[in-house]
Amino acid sequence: EAGVAQSPRYKIIEKRQSVAFWCNPISGHATLYWYQQILGQGPKLLIQFQNNGVVDDSQLPKDRFSAERLKGVDSTLKIQPAKLEDSAVYLCASSRLTGKNTEAFFGQGTRLTVV
Amino acid sequence: AQKVTQAQTEISVVEKEDVTLDCVYETRDTTYYLFWYKQPPSGELVFLIRRNSFDEQNEISGRYSWNFQKSTSSFNFTITASQVVDSAVYFCALRNSGYALNFGKGTSLLVTP
């Protein structure tokens, strides 16, 4: 079974530029998550989708971050405009079910550096 | 409020030593779920175990074991006879009333030959 795929693996941009990340979850997984992991910290949930609907986006900085999951499969996360403090690893994860006792499977992440 | 504390930032052991990674959590909910993930240098988080608040049975899986104690709000992880391949950052996480996994800051484990 293929894992969660993310691209690109690395991205360097200047502040105020825009950037987009792509995620392809495990086949058949209805739930998709985007997490932000700042160096030295644990991942923090940005947004959770159930199929193509948003379940939780309470920690997403909506003034600059947006995410979509068209057709309930692939997802993109966009930052516009980027700030220095957005430098982090952006992890995508998916799970088969939405239940709170369900484990999530993570991709390798996209490491973003904003200069 | 819910919180996960992993007080050990870095641990270094020599191969074949046993090592315990501590996790202390805070939550007001009676129903909650605890997780451990491993993050090797490749970056992806690898799921290790899940525990719900009603199941205090300890679990052993090969060289890995977990000790869940509600009385002390702890969910500790022990690696027996550590190996170099165990070197990684280990995260404890809590999920209760919301959907988000709340992660601790992680413990970086280095196992040297």
PDB file of N, CA and C in Angstrom, chain A residues 3-106:
ATOM      1  N   GLY A   3       2.092   4.999   0.639  1.00  0.00           N
ATOM      2  CA  GLY A   3       1.877   5.897   1.761  1.00  0.00           C
ATOM      3  C   GLY A   3       1.369   7.241   1.304  1.00  0.00           C
ATOM      4  N   VAL A   4       1.387   8.188   2.221  1.00  0.00           N
ATOM      5  CA  VAL A   4       0.964   9.555   1.917  1.00  0.00           C
ATOM      6  C   VAL A   4       2.081  10.235   1.122  1.00  0.00           C
ATOM      7  N   ALA A   5       1.737  10.787  -0.009  1.00  0.00           N
ATOM      8  CA  ALA A   5       2.725  11.436  -0.863  1.00  0.00           C
ATOM      9  C   ALA A   5       2.612  12.946  -0.738  1.00  0.00           C
ATOM     10  N   GLN A   6       3.739  13.601  -0.621  1.00  0.00           N
ATOM     11  CA  GLN A   6       3.754  15.057  -0.549  1.00  0.00           C
ATOM     12  C   GLN A   6       4.805  15.604  -1.512  1.00  0.00           C
ATOM     13  N   SER A   7       4.509  16.787  -2.043  1.00  0.00           N
ATOM     14  CA  SER A   7       5.510  17.479  -2.854  1.00  0.00           C
ATOM     15  C   SER A   7       5.292  18.974  -2.760  1.00  0.00           C
ATOM     16  N   PRO A   8       6.355  19.760  -2.928  1.00  0.00           N
ATOM     17  CA  PRO A   8       7.739  19.316  -3.031  1.00  0.00           C
ATOM     18  C   PRO A   8       8.288  18.889  -1.669  1.00  0.00           C
ATOM     19  N   ARG A   9       9.471  18.345  -1.621  1.00  0.00           N
ATOM     20  CA  ARG A   9      10.090  17.989  -0.347  1.00  0.00           C
ATOM     21  C   ARG A   9      10.696  19.215   0.315  1.00  0.00           C
ATOM     22  N   TYR A  10      11.207  20.116  -0.492  1.00  0.00           N
ATOM     23  CA  TYR A  10      11.845  21.317   0.030  1.00  0.00           C
ATOM     24  C   TYR A  10      11.416  22.518  -0.813  1.00  0.00           C
ATOM     25  N   LYS A  11      11.324  23.681  -0.132  1.00  0.00           N
ATOM     26  CA  LYS A  11      10.969  24.909  -0.829  1.00  0.00           C
ATOM     27  C   LYS A  11      11.587  26.075  -0.086  1.00  0.00           C
ATOM     28  N   ILE A  12      12.243  26.953  -0.840  1.00  0.00           N
ATOM     29  CA  ILE A  12      12.791  28.183  -0.274  1.00  0.00           C
ATOM     30  C   ILE A  12      12.154  29.341  -1.022  1.00  0.00           C
ATOM     31  N   ILE A  13      11.560  30.265  -0.279  1.00  0.00           N
ATOM     32  CA  ILE A  13      10.938  31.432  -0.897  1.00  0.00           C
ATOM     33  C   ILE A  13      11.292  32.666  -0.091  1.00  0.00           C
ATOM     34  N   GLU A  14      11.082  33.813  -0.702  1.00  0.00           N
ATOM     35  CA  GLU A  14      11.291  35.069   0.011  1.00  0.00           C
ATOM     36  C   GLU A  14       9.978  35.464   0.691  1.00  0.00           C
ATOM     37  N   LYS A  15      10.122  36.220   1.768  1.00  0.00           N
ATOM     38  CA  LYS A  15       8.910  36.661   2.478  1.00  0.00           C
ATOM     39  C   LYS A  15       8.050  37.483   1.520  1.00  0.00           C
ATOM     40  N   ARG A  16       6.778  37.372   1.734  1.00  0.00           N
ATOM     41  CA  ARG A  16       5.724  38.011   0.942  1.00  0.00           C
ATOM     42  C   ARG A  16       5.419  37.258  -0.359  1.00  0.00           C
ATOM     43  N   GLN A  17       6.202  36.246  -0.683  1.00  0.00           N
ATOM     44  CA  GLN A  17       5.847  35.428  -1.833  1.00  0.00           C
ATOM     45  C   GLN A  17       4.778  34.422  -1.430  1.00  0.00           C
ATOM     46  N   SER A  18       4.226  33.740  -2.425  1.00  0.00           N
ATOM     47  CA  SER A  18       3.242  32.711  -2.156  1.00  0.00           C
ATOM     48  C   SER A  18       3.843  31.337  -2.457  1.00  0.00           C
ATOM     49  N   VAL A  19       3.244  30.319  -1.827  1.00  0.00           N
ATOM     50  CA  VAL A  19       3.740  28.953  -2.009  1.00  0.00           C
ATOM     51  C   VAL A  19       2.572  27.982  -1.851  1.00  0.00           C
ATOM     52  N   ALA A  20       2.675  26.849  -2.520  1.00  0.00           N
ATOM     53  CA  ALA A  20       1.631  25.833  -2.428  1.00  0.00           C
ATOM     54  C   ALA A  20       2.258  24.468  -2.236  1.00  0.00           C
ATOM     55  N   PHE A  21       1.601  23.674  -1.417  1.00  0.00           N
ATOM     56  CA  PHE A  21       2.049  22.308  -1.152  1.00  0.00           C
ATOM     57  C   PHE A  21       0.937  21.355  -1.581  1.00  0.00           C
ATOM     58  N   TRP A  22       1.360  20.176  -2.011  1.00  0.00           N
ATOM     59  CA  TRP A  22       0.397  19.196  -2.499  1.00  0.00           C
ATOM     60  C   TRP A  22       0.479  17.906  -1.688  1.00  0.00           C
ATOM     61  N   CYS A  23      -0.648  17.268  -1.489  1.00  0.00           N
ATOM     62  CA  CYS A  23      -0.697  16.019  -0.742  1.00  0.00           C
ATOM     63  C   CYS A  23      -1.650  15.032  -1.412  1.00  0.00           C
ATOM     64  N   ASN A  24      -1.201  13.800  -1.520  1.00  0.00           N
ATOM     65  CA  ASN A  24      -2.046  12.711  -2.014  1.00  0.00           C
ATOM     66  C   ASN A  24      -2.145  11.680  -0.898  1.00  0.00           C
ATOM     67  N   PRO A  25      -3.289  11.515  -0.277  1.00  0.00           N
ATOM     68  CA  PRO A  25      -3.405  10.600   0.870  1.00  0.00           C
ATOM     69  C   PRO A  25      -3.402   9.144   0.442  1.00  0.00           C
ATOM     70  N   ILE A  26      -3.396   8.279   1.417  1.00  0.00           N
ATOM     71  CA  ILE A  26      -3.492   6.847   1.154  1.00  0.00           C
ATOM     72  C   ILE A  26      -4.853   6.565   0.522  1.00  0.00           C
ATOM     73  N   SER A  27      -4.857   5.708  -0.468  1.00  0.00           N
ATOM     74  CA  SER A  27      -6.080   5.404  -1.188  1.00  0.00           C
ATOM     75  C   SER A  27      -7.170   4.899  -0.238  1.00  0.00           C
ATOM     76  N   GLY A  28      -8.335   5.503  -0.362  1.00  0.00           N
ATOM     77  CA  GLY A  28      -9.458   5.072   0.466  1.00  0.00           C
ATOM     78  C   GLY A  28      -9.578   5.787   1.797  1.00  0.00           C
ATOM     79  N   HIS A  29      -8.603   6.619   2.127  1.00  0.00           N
ATOM     80  CA  HIS A  29      -8.662   7.356   3.389  1.00  0.00           C
ATOM     81  C   HIS A  29      -9.522   8.605   3.210  1.00  0.00           C
ATOM     82  N   ALA A  30     -10.574   8.677   4.008  1.00  0.00           N
ATOM     83  CA  ALA A  30     -11.515   9.786   3.859  1.00  0.00           C
ATOM     84  C   ALA A  30     -11.053  11.042   4.588  1.00  0.00           C
ATOM     85  N   THR A  31     -10.243  10.856   5.611  1.00  0.00           N
ATOM     86  CA  THR A  31      -9.842  11.994   6.438  1.00  0.00           C
ATOM     87  C   THR A  31      -8.427  12.420   6.085  1.00  0.00           C
ATOM     88  N   LEU A  32      -8.238  13.728   5.938  1.00  0.00           N
ATOM     89  CA  LEU A  32      -6.922  14.283   5.594  1.00  0.00           C
ATOM     90  C   LEU A  32      -6.616  15.444   6.517  1.00  0.00           C
ATOM     91  N   TYR A  33      -5.376  15.490   6.980  1.00  0.00           N
ATOM     92  CA  TYR A  33      -4.930  16.528   7.909  1.00  0.00           C
ATOM     93  C   TYR A  33      -3.702  17.251   7.330  1.00  0.00           C
ATOM     94  N   TRP A  34      -3.609  18.529   7.660  1.00  0.00           N
ATOM     95  CA  TRP A  34      -2.378  19.286   7.447  1.00  0.00           C
ATOM     96  C   TRP A  34      -1.869  19.742   8.813  1.00  0.00           C
ATOM     97  N   TYR A  35      -0.597  19.445   9.079  1.00  0.00           N
ATOM     98  CA  TYR A  35       0.050  19.855  10.316  1.00  0.00           C
ATOM     99  C   TYR A  35       1.251  20.745   9.983  1.00  0.00           C
ATOM    100  N   GLN A  36       1.543  21.647  10.895  1.00  0.00           N
ATOM    101  CA  GLN A  36       2.737  22.483  10.802  1.00  0.00           C
ATOM    102  C   GLN A  36       3.683  22.088  11.938  1.00  0.00           C
ATOM    103  N   GLN A  37       4.933  21.799  11.592  1.00  0.00           N
ATOM    104  CA  GLN A  37       5.906  21.433  12.616  1.00  0.00           C
ATOM    105  C   GLN A  37       7.078  22.409  12.562  1.00  0.00           C
ATOM    106  N   ILE A  38       7.144  23.281  13.554  1.00  0.00           N
ATOM    107  CA  ILE A  38       8.251  24.212  13.677  1.00  0.00           C
ATOM    108  C   ILE A  38       9.406  23.483  14.338  1.00  0.00           C
ATOM    109  N   LEU A  39      10.609  23.845  13.953  1.00  0.00           N
ATOM    110  CA  LEU A  39      11.802  23.163  14.446  1.00  0.00           C
ATOM    111  C   LEU A  39      11.818  23.077  15.971  1.00  0.00           C
ATOM    112  N   GLY A  40      11.994  21.867  16.489  1.00  0.00           N
ATOM    113  CA  GLY A  40      12.082  21.677  17.932  1.00  0.00           C
ATOM    114  C   GLY A  40      10.749  21.534  18.625  1.00  0.00           C
ATOM    115  N   GLN A  41       9.670  21.517  17.854  1.00  0.00           N
ATOM    116  CA  GLN A  41       8.341  21.387  18.445  1.00  0.00           C
ATOM    117  C   GLN A  41       7.591  20.207  17.839  1.00  0.00           C
ATOM    118  N   GLY A  42       6.506  19.851  18.497  1.00  0.00           N
ATOM    119  CA  GLY A  42       5.646  18.822  17.937  1.00  0.00           C
ATOM    120  C   GLY A  42       4.745  19.408  16.868  1.00  0.00           C
ATOM    121  N   PRO A  43       4.204  18.581  16.009  1.00  0.00           N
ATOM    122  CA  PRO A  43       3.301  19.061  14.968  1.00  0.00           C
ATOM    123  C   PRO A  43       2.044  19.695  15.549  1.00  0.00           C
ATOM    124  N   LYS A  44       1.543  20.703  14.855  1.00  0.00           N
ATOM    125  CA  LYS A  44       0.312  21.384  15.255  1.00  0.00           C
ATOM    126  C   LYS A  44      -0.685  21.309  14.110  1.00  0.00           C
ATOM    127  N   LEU A  45      -1.904  20.890  14.430  1.00  0.00           N
ATOM    128  CA  LEU A  45      -2.919  20.747  13.383  1.00  0.00           C
ATOM    129  C   LEU A  45      -3.312  22.105  12.814  1.00  0.00           C
ATOM    130  N   LEU A  46      -3.310  22.193  11.485  1.00  0.00           N
ATOM    131  CA  LEU A  46      -3.794  23.399  10.806  1.00  0.00           C
ATOM    132  C   LEU A  46      -5.237  23.200  10.343  1.00  0.00           C
ATOM    133  N   ILE A  47      -5.507  22.079   9.707  1.00  0.00           N
ATOM    134  CA  ILE A  47      -6.829  21.851   9.152  1.00  0.00           C
ATOM    135  C   ILE A  47      -7.056  20.359   8.974  1.00  0.00           C
ATOM    136  N   GLN A  48      -8.324  19.958   9.141  1.00  0.00           N
ATOM    137  CA  GLN A  48      -8.719  18.573   8.937  1.00  0.00           C
ATOM    138  C   GLN A  48      -9.908  18.531   7.992  1.00  0.00           C
ATOM    139  N   PHE A  49      -9.827  17.645   7.005  1.00  0.00           N
ATOM    140  CA  PHE A  49     -10.916  17.425   6.055  1.00  0.00           C
ATOM    141  C   PHE A  49     -11.519  16.042   6.267  1.00  0.00           C
ATOM    142  N   GLN A  50     -12.822  15.959   6.091  1.00  0.00           N
ATOM    143  CA  GLN A  50     -13.498  14.680   5.981  1.00  0.00           C
ATOM    144  C   GLN A  50     -14.092  14.678   4.579  1.00  0.00           C
ATOM    145  N   ASN A  51     -13.563  13.809   3.725  1.00  0.00           N
ATOM    146  CA  ASN A  51     -13.852  13.870   2.295  1.00  0.00           C
ATOM    147  C   ASN A  51     -13.476  15.279   1.812  1.00  0.00           C
ATOM    148  N   ASN A  52     -14.385  16.038   1.244  1.00  0.00           N
ATOM    149  CA  ASN A  52     -13.985  17.379   0.792  1.00  0.00           C
ATOM    150  C   ASN A  52     -14.527  18.481   1.685  1.00  0.00           C
ATOM    151  N   GLY A  53     -15.023  18.109   2.867  1.00  0.00           N
ATOM    152  CA  GLY A  53     -15.527  19.095   3.809  1.00  0.00           C
ATOM    153  C   GLY A  53     -14.567  19.331   4.954  1.00  0.00           C
ATOM    154  N   VAL A  54     -14.545  20.575   5.460  1.00  0.00           N
ATOM    155  CA  VAL A  54     -13.655  20.929   6.557  1.00  0.00           C
ATOM    156  C   VAL A  54     -14.278  20.533   7.893  1.00  0.00           C
ATOM    157  N   VAL A  55     -13.531  19.788   8.701  1.00  0.00           N
ATOM    158  CA  VAL A  55     -13.985  19.375  10.025  1.00  0.00           C
ATOM    159  C   VAL A  55     -13.467  20.323  11.103  1.00  0.00           C
ATOM    160  N   ASP A  56     -12.204  20.723  10.978  1.00  0.00           N
ATOM    161  CA  ASP A  56     -11.582  21.580  11.989  1.00  0.00           C
ATOM    162  C   ASP A  56     -10.533  22.447  11.319  1.00  0.00           C
ATOM    163  N   ASP A  57     -10.714  23.735  11.359  1.00  0.00           N
ATOM    164  CA  ASP A  57      -9.690  24.663  10.849  1.00  0.00           C
ATOM    165  C   ASP A  57      -9.468  25.778  11.859  1.00  0.00           C
ATOM    166  N   SER A  58      -9.689  25.465  13.130  1.00  0.00           N
ATOM    167  CA  SER A  58      -9.624  26.486  14.170  1.00  0.00           C
ATOM    168  C   SER A  58      -8.223  27.066  14.344  1.00  0.00           C
ATOM    169  N   GLN A  59      -7.202  26.335  13.983  1.00  0.00           N
ATOM    170  CA  GLN A  59      -5.832  26.827  14.166  1.00  0.00           C
ATOM    171  C   GLN A  59      -5.194  27.259  12.844  1.00  0.00           C
ATOM    172  N   LEU A  60      -5.953  27.368  11.820  1.00  0.00           N
ATOM    173  CA  LEU A  60      -5.434  27.817  10.514  1.00  0.00           C
ATOM    174  C   LEU A  60      -5.457  29.340  10.460  1.00  0.00           C
ATOM    175  N   PRO A  61      -4.318  29.966  10.207  1.00  0.00           N
ATOM    176  CA  PRO A  61      -4.289  31.446  10.086  1.00  0.00           C
ATOM    177  C   PRO A  61      -4.933  31.850   8.762  1.00  0.00           C
ATOM    178  N   LYS A  62      -6.199  32.085   8.809  1.00  0.00           N
ATOM    179  CA  LYS A  62      -6.979  32.212   7.584  1.00  0.00           C
ATOM    180  C   LYS A  62      -6.678  33.474   6.777  1.00  0.00           C
ATOM    181  N   ASP A  63      -5.975  34.419   7.410  1.00  0.00           N
ATOM    182  CA  ASP A  63      -5.634  35.620   6.655  1.00  0.00           C
ATOM    183  C   ASP A  63      -4.562  35.346   5.610  1.00  0.00           C
ATOM    184  N   ARG A  64      -3.808  34.255   5.786  1.00  0.00           N
ATOM    185  CA  ARG A  64      -2.736  33.978   4.836  1.00  0.00           C
ATOM    186  C   ARG A  64      -2.702  32.525   4.360  1.00  0.00           C
ATOM    187  N   PHE A  65      -3.320  31.647   5.109  1.00  0.00           N
ATOM    188  CA  PHE A  65      -3.301  30.224   4.763  1.00  0.00           C
ATOM    189  C   PHE A  65      -4.664  29.827   4.198  1.00  0.00           C
ATOM    190  N   SER A  66      -4.616  28.960   3.190  1.00  0.00           N
ATOM    191  CA  SER A  66      -5.854  28.377   2.671  1.00  0.00           C
ATOM    192  C   SER A  66      -5.570  26.940   2.255  1.00  0.00           C
ATOM    193  N   ALA A  67      -6.604  26.141   2.282  1.00  0.00           N
ATOM    194  CA  ALA A  67      -6.455  24.738   1.896  1.00  0.00           C
ATOM    195  C   ALA A  67      -7.732  24.273   1.235  1.00  0.00           C
ATOM    196  N   GLU A  68      -7.569  23.358   0.315  1.00  0.00           N
ATOM    197  CA  GLU A  68      -8.740  22.784  -0.323  1.00  0.00           C
ATOM    198  C   GLU A  68      -8.494  21.310  -0.613  1.00  0.00           C
ATOM    199  N   ARG A  69      -9.598  20.608  -0.735  1.00  0.00           N
ATOM    200  CA  ARG A  69      -9.523  19.189  -1.051  1.00  0.00           C
ATOM    201  C   ARG A  69     -10.657  18.886  -2.032  1.00  0.00           C
ATOM    202  N   LEU A  70     -10.389  19.237  -3.243  1.00  0.00           N
ATOM    203  CA  LEU A  70     -11.377  19.039  -4.284  1.00  0.00           C
ATOM    204  C   LEU A  70     -11.553  17.549  -4.543  1.00  0.00           C
ATOM    205  N   LYS A  71     -12.772  17.127  -4.761  1.00  0.00           N
ATOM    206  CA  LYS A  71     -13.097  15.738  -5.075  1.00  0.00           C
ATOM    207  C   LYS A  71     -12.754  14.778  -3.941  1.00  0.00           C
ATOM    208  N   GLY A  72     -12.414  15.310  -2.779  1.00  0.00           N
ATOM    209  CA  GLY A  72     -12.209  14.456  -1.617  1.00  0.00           C
ATOM    210  C   GLY A  72     -11.002  13.554  -1.671  1.00  0.00           C
ATOM    211  N   VAL A  73     -10.025  13.887  -2.524  1.00  0.00           N
ATOM    212  CA  VAL A  73      -8.820  13.047  -2.592  1.00  0.00           C
ATOM    213  C   VAL A  73      -7.592  13.908  -2.303  1.00  0.00           C
ATOM    214  N   ASP A  74      -6.944  14.440  -3.359  1.00  0.00           N
ATOM    215  CA  ASP A  74      -5.765  15.273  -3.185  1.00  0.00           C
ATOM    216  C   ASP A  74      -6.116  16.568  -2.462  1.00  0.00           C
ATOM    217  N   SER A  75      -5.079  17.157  -1.875  1.00  0.00           N
ATOM    218  CA  SER A  75      -5.282  18.425  -1.198  1.00  0.00           C
ATOM    219  C   SER A  75      -4.107  19.350  -1.466  1.00  0.00           C
ATOM    220  N   THR A  76      -4.384  20.644  -1.456  1.00  0.00           N
ATOM    221  CA  THR A  76      -3.320  21.641  -1.542  1.00  0.00           C
ATOM    222  C   THR A  76      -3.432  22.606  -0.374  1.00  0.00           C
ATOM    223  N   LEU A  77      -2.310  23.021   0.130  1.00  0.00           N
ATOM    224  CA  LEU A  77      -2.209  24.021   1.189  1.00  0.00           C
ATOM    225  C   LEU A  77      -1.425  25.193   0.615  1.00  0.00           C
ATOM    226  N   LYS A  78      -1.973  26.395   0.756  1.00  0.00           N
ATOM    227  CA  LYS A  78      -1.329  27.576   0.192  1.00  0.00           C
ATOM    228  C   LYS A  78      -1.055  28.612   1.274  1.00  0.00           C
ATOM    229  N   ILE A  79       0.055  29.288   1.115  1.00  0.00           N
ATOM    230  CA  ILE A  79       0.393  30.400   1.996  1.00  0.00           C
ATOM    231  C   ILE A  79       0.616  31.622   1.113  1.00  0.00           C
ATOM    232  N   GLN A  80      -0.112  32.705   1.439  1.00  0.00           N
ATOM    233  CA  GLN A  80       0.014  33.920   0.644  1.00  0.00           C
ATOM    234  C   GLN A  80      -0.419  35.133   1.448  1.00  0.00           C
ATOM    235  N   PRO A  81       0.463  36.052   1.768  1.00  0.00           N
ATOM    236  CA  PRO A  81       1.897  36.050   1.557  1.00  0.00           C
ATOM    237  C   PRO A  81       2.627  35.348   2.705  1.00  0.00           C
ATOM    238  N   ALA A  82       3.772  34.784   2.428  1.00  0.00           N
ATOM    239  CA  ALA A  82       4.525  34.070   3.457  1.00  0.00           C
ATOM    240  C   ALA A  82       5.271  35.034   4.369  1.00  0.00           C
ATOM    241  N   LYS A  83       5.417  34.636   5.622  1.00  0.00           N
ATOM    242  CA  LYS A  83       6.180  35.382   6.607  1.00  0.00           C
ATOM    243  C   LYS A  83       7.346  34.524   7.072  1.00  0.00           C
ATOM    244  N   LEU A  84       8.331  35.163   7.677  1.00  0.00           N
ATOM    245  CA  LEU A  84       9.497  34.429   8.166  1.00  0.00           C
ATOM    246  C   LEU A  84       9.089  33.315   9.135  1.00  0.00           C
ATOM    247  N   GLU A  85       8.086  33.594   9.974  1.00  0.00           N
ATOM    248  CA  GLU A  85       7.682  32.619  10.988  1.00  0.00           C
ATOM    249  C   GLU A  85       6.939  31.415  10.416  1.00  0.00           C
ATOM    250  N   ASP A  86       6.687  31.431   9.107  1.00  0.00           N
ATOM    251  CA  ASP A  86       6.058  30.274   8.460  1.00  0.00           C
ATOM    252  C   ASP A  86       7.080  29.194   8.132  1.00  0.00           C
ATOM    253  N   SER A  87       8.344  29.473   8.345  1.00  0.00           N
ATOM    254  CA  SER A  87       9.380  28.457   8.108  1.00  0.00           C
ATOM    255  C   SER A  87       9.123  27.264   9.022  1.00  0.00           C
ATOM    256  N   ALA A  88       8.911  26.114   8.421  1.00  0.00           N
ATOM    257  CA  ALA A  88       8.520  24.922   9.171  1.00  0.00           C
ATOM    258  C   ALA A  88       8.445  23.750   8.206  1.00  0.00           C
ATOM    259  N   VAL A  89       8.171  22.587   8.761  1.00  0.00           N
ATOM    260  CA  VAL A  89       7.838  21.421   7.945  1.00  0.00           C
ATOM    261  C   VAL A  89       6.324  21.282   7.946  1.00  0.00           C
ATOM    262  N   TYR A  90       5.759  21.141   6.768  1.00  0.00           N
ATOM    263  CA  TYR A  90       4.311  20.983   6.637  1.00  0.00           C
ATOM    264  C   TYR A  90       4.027  19.519   6.330  1.00  0.00           C
ATOM    265  N   LEU A  91       3.341  18.893   7.258  1.00  0.00           N
ATOM    266  CA  LEU A  91       3.067  17.465   7.185  1.00  0.00           C
ATOM    267  C   LEU A  91       1.623  17.220   6.797  1.00  0.00           C
ATOM    268  N   CYS A  92       1.445  16.313   5.886  1.00  0.00           N
ATOM    269  CA  CYS A  92       0.112  15.875   5.522  1.00  0.00           C
ATOM    270  C   CYS A  92      -0.083  14.473   6.102  1.00  0.00           C
ATOM    271  N   ALA A  93      -1.277  14.194   6.573  1.00  0.00           N
ATOM    272  CA  ALA A  93      -1.585  12.878   7.112  1.00  0.00           C
ATOM    273  C   ALA A  93      -2.984  12.469   6.679  1.00  0.00           C
ATOM    274  N   SER A  94      -3.228  11.177   6.704  1.00  0.00           N
ATOM    275  CA  SER A  94      -4.571  10.714   6.379  1.00  0.00           C
ATOM    276  C   SER A  94      -4.941   9.554   7.288  1.00  0.00           C
ATOM    277  N   SER A  95      -6.238   9.360   7.436  1.00  0.00           N
ATOM    278  CA  SER A  95      -6.728   8.221   8.207  1.00  0.00           C
ATOM    279  C   SER A  95      -7.982   7.691   7.538  1.00  0.00           C
ATOM    280  N   ARG A  96      -8.235   6.421   7.772  1.00  0.00           N
ATOM    281  CA  ARG A  96      -9.353   5.775   7.091  1.00  0.00           C
ATOM    282  C   ARG A  96     -10.684   6.278   7.614  1.00  0.00           C
ATOM    283  N   LEU A  97     -10.707   6.542   8.937  1.00  0.00           N
ATOM    284  CA  LEU A  97     -11.945   6.957   9.574  1.00  0.00           C
ATOM    285  C   LEU A  97     -11.753   8.297  10.262  1.00  0.00           C
ATOM    286  N   THR A  98     -12.818   8.859  10.737  1.00  0.00           N
ATOM    287  CA  THR A  98     -12.739  10.137  11.430  1.00  0.00           C
ATOM    288  C   THR A  98     -12.690   9.981  12.932  1.00  0.00           C
ATOM    289  N   GLY A  99     -12.991   8.826  13.431  1.00  0.00           N
ATOM    290  CA  GLY A  99     -13.092   8.616  14.866  1.00  0.00           C
ATOM    291  C   GLY A  99     -11.841   9.042  15.621  1.00  0.00           C
ATOM    292  N   LYS A 100     -12.039   9.469  16.851  1.00  0.00           N
ATOM    293  CA  LYS A 100     -10.937   9.987  17.647  1.00  0.00           C
ATOM    294  C   LYS A 100      -9.932   8.908  18.030  1.00  0.00           C
ATOM    295  N   ASN A 101     -10.296   7.650  17.908  1.00  0.00           N
ATOM    296  CA  ASN A 101      -9.354   6.603  18.249  1.00  0.00           C
ATOM    297  C   ASN A 101      -8.633   6.069  17.027  1.00  0.00           C
ATOM    298  N   THR A 102      -8.699   6.805  15.943  1.00  0.00           N
ATOM    299  CA  THR A 102      -8.073   6.347  14.700  1.00  0.00           C
ATOM    300  C   THR A 102      -6.708   6.980  14.529  1.00  0.00           C
ATOM    301  N   GLU A 103      -5.719   6.152  14.221  1.00  0.00           N
ATOM    302  CA  GLU A 103      -4.394   6.707  14.014  1.00  0.00           C
ATOM    303  C   GLU A 103      -4.291   7.333  12.635  1.00  0.00           C
ATOM    304  N   ALA A 104      -3.436   8.335  12.540  1.00  0.00           N
ATOM    305  CA  ALA A 104      -3.173   9.000  11.272  1.00  0.00           C
ATOM    306  C   ALA A 104      -1.827   8.538  10.732  1.00  0.00           C
ATOM    307  N   PHE A 105      -1.738   8.454   9.394  1.00  0.00           N
ATOM    308  CA  PHE A 105      -0.498   8.070   8.726  1.00  0.00           C
ATOM    309  C   PHE A 105       0.056   9.307   8.035  1.00  0.00           C
ATOM    310  N   PHE A 106       1.326   9.572   8.266  1.00  0.00           N
ATOM    311  CA  PHE A 106       1.935  10.819   7.825  1.00  0.00           C
ATOM    312  C   PHE A 106       2.822  10.644   6.595  1.00  0.00           C
TER     313      PHE A 106
END
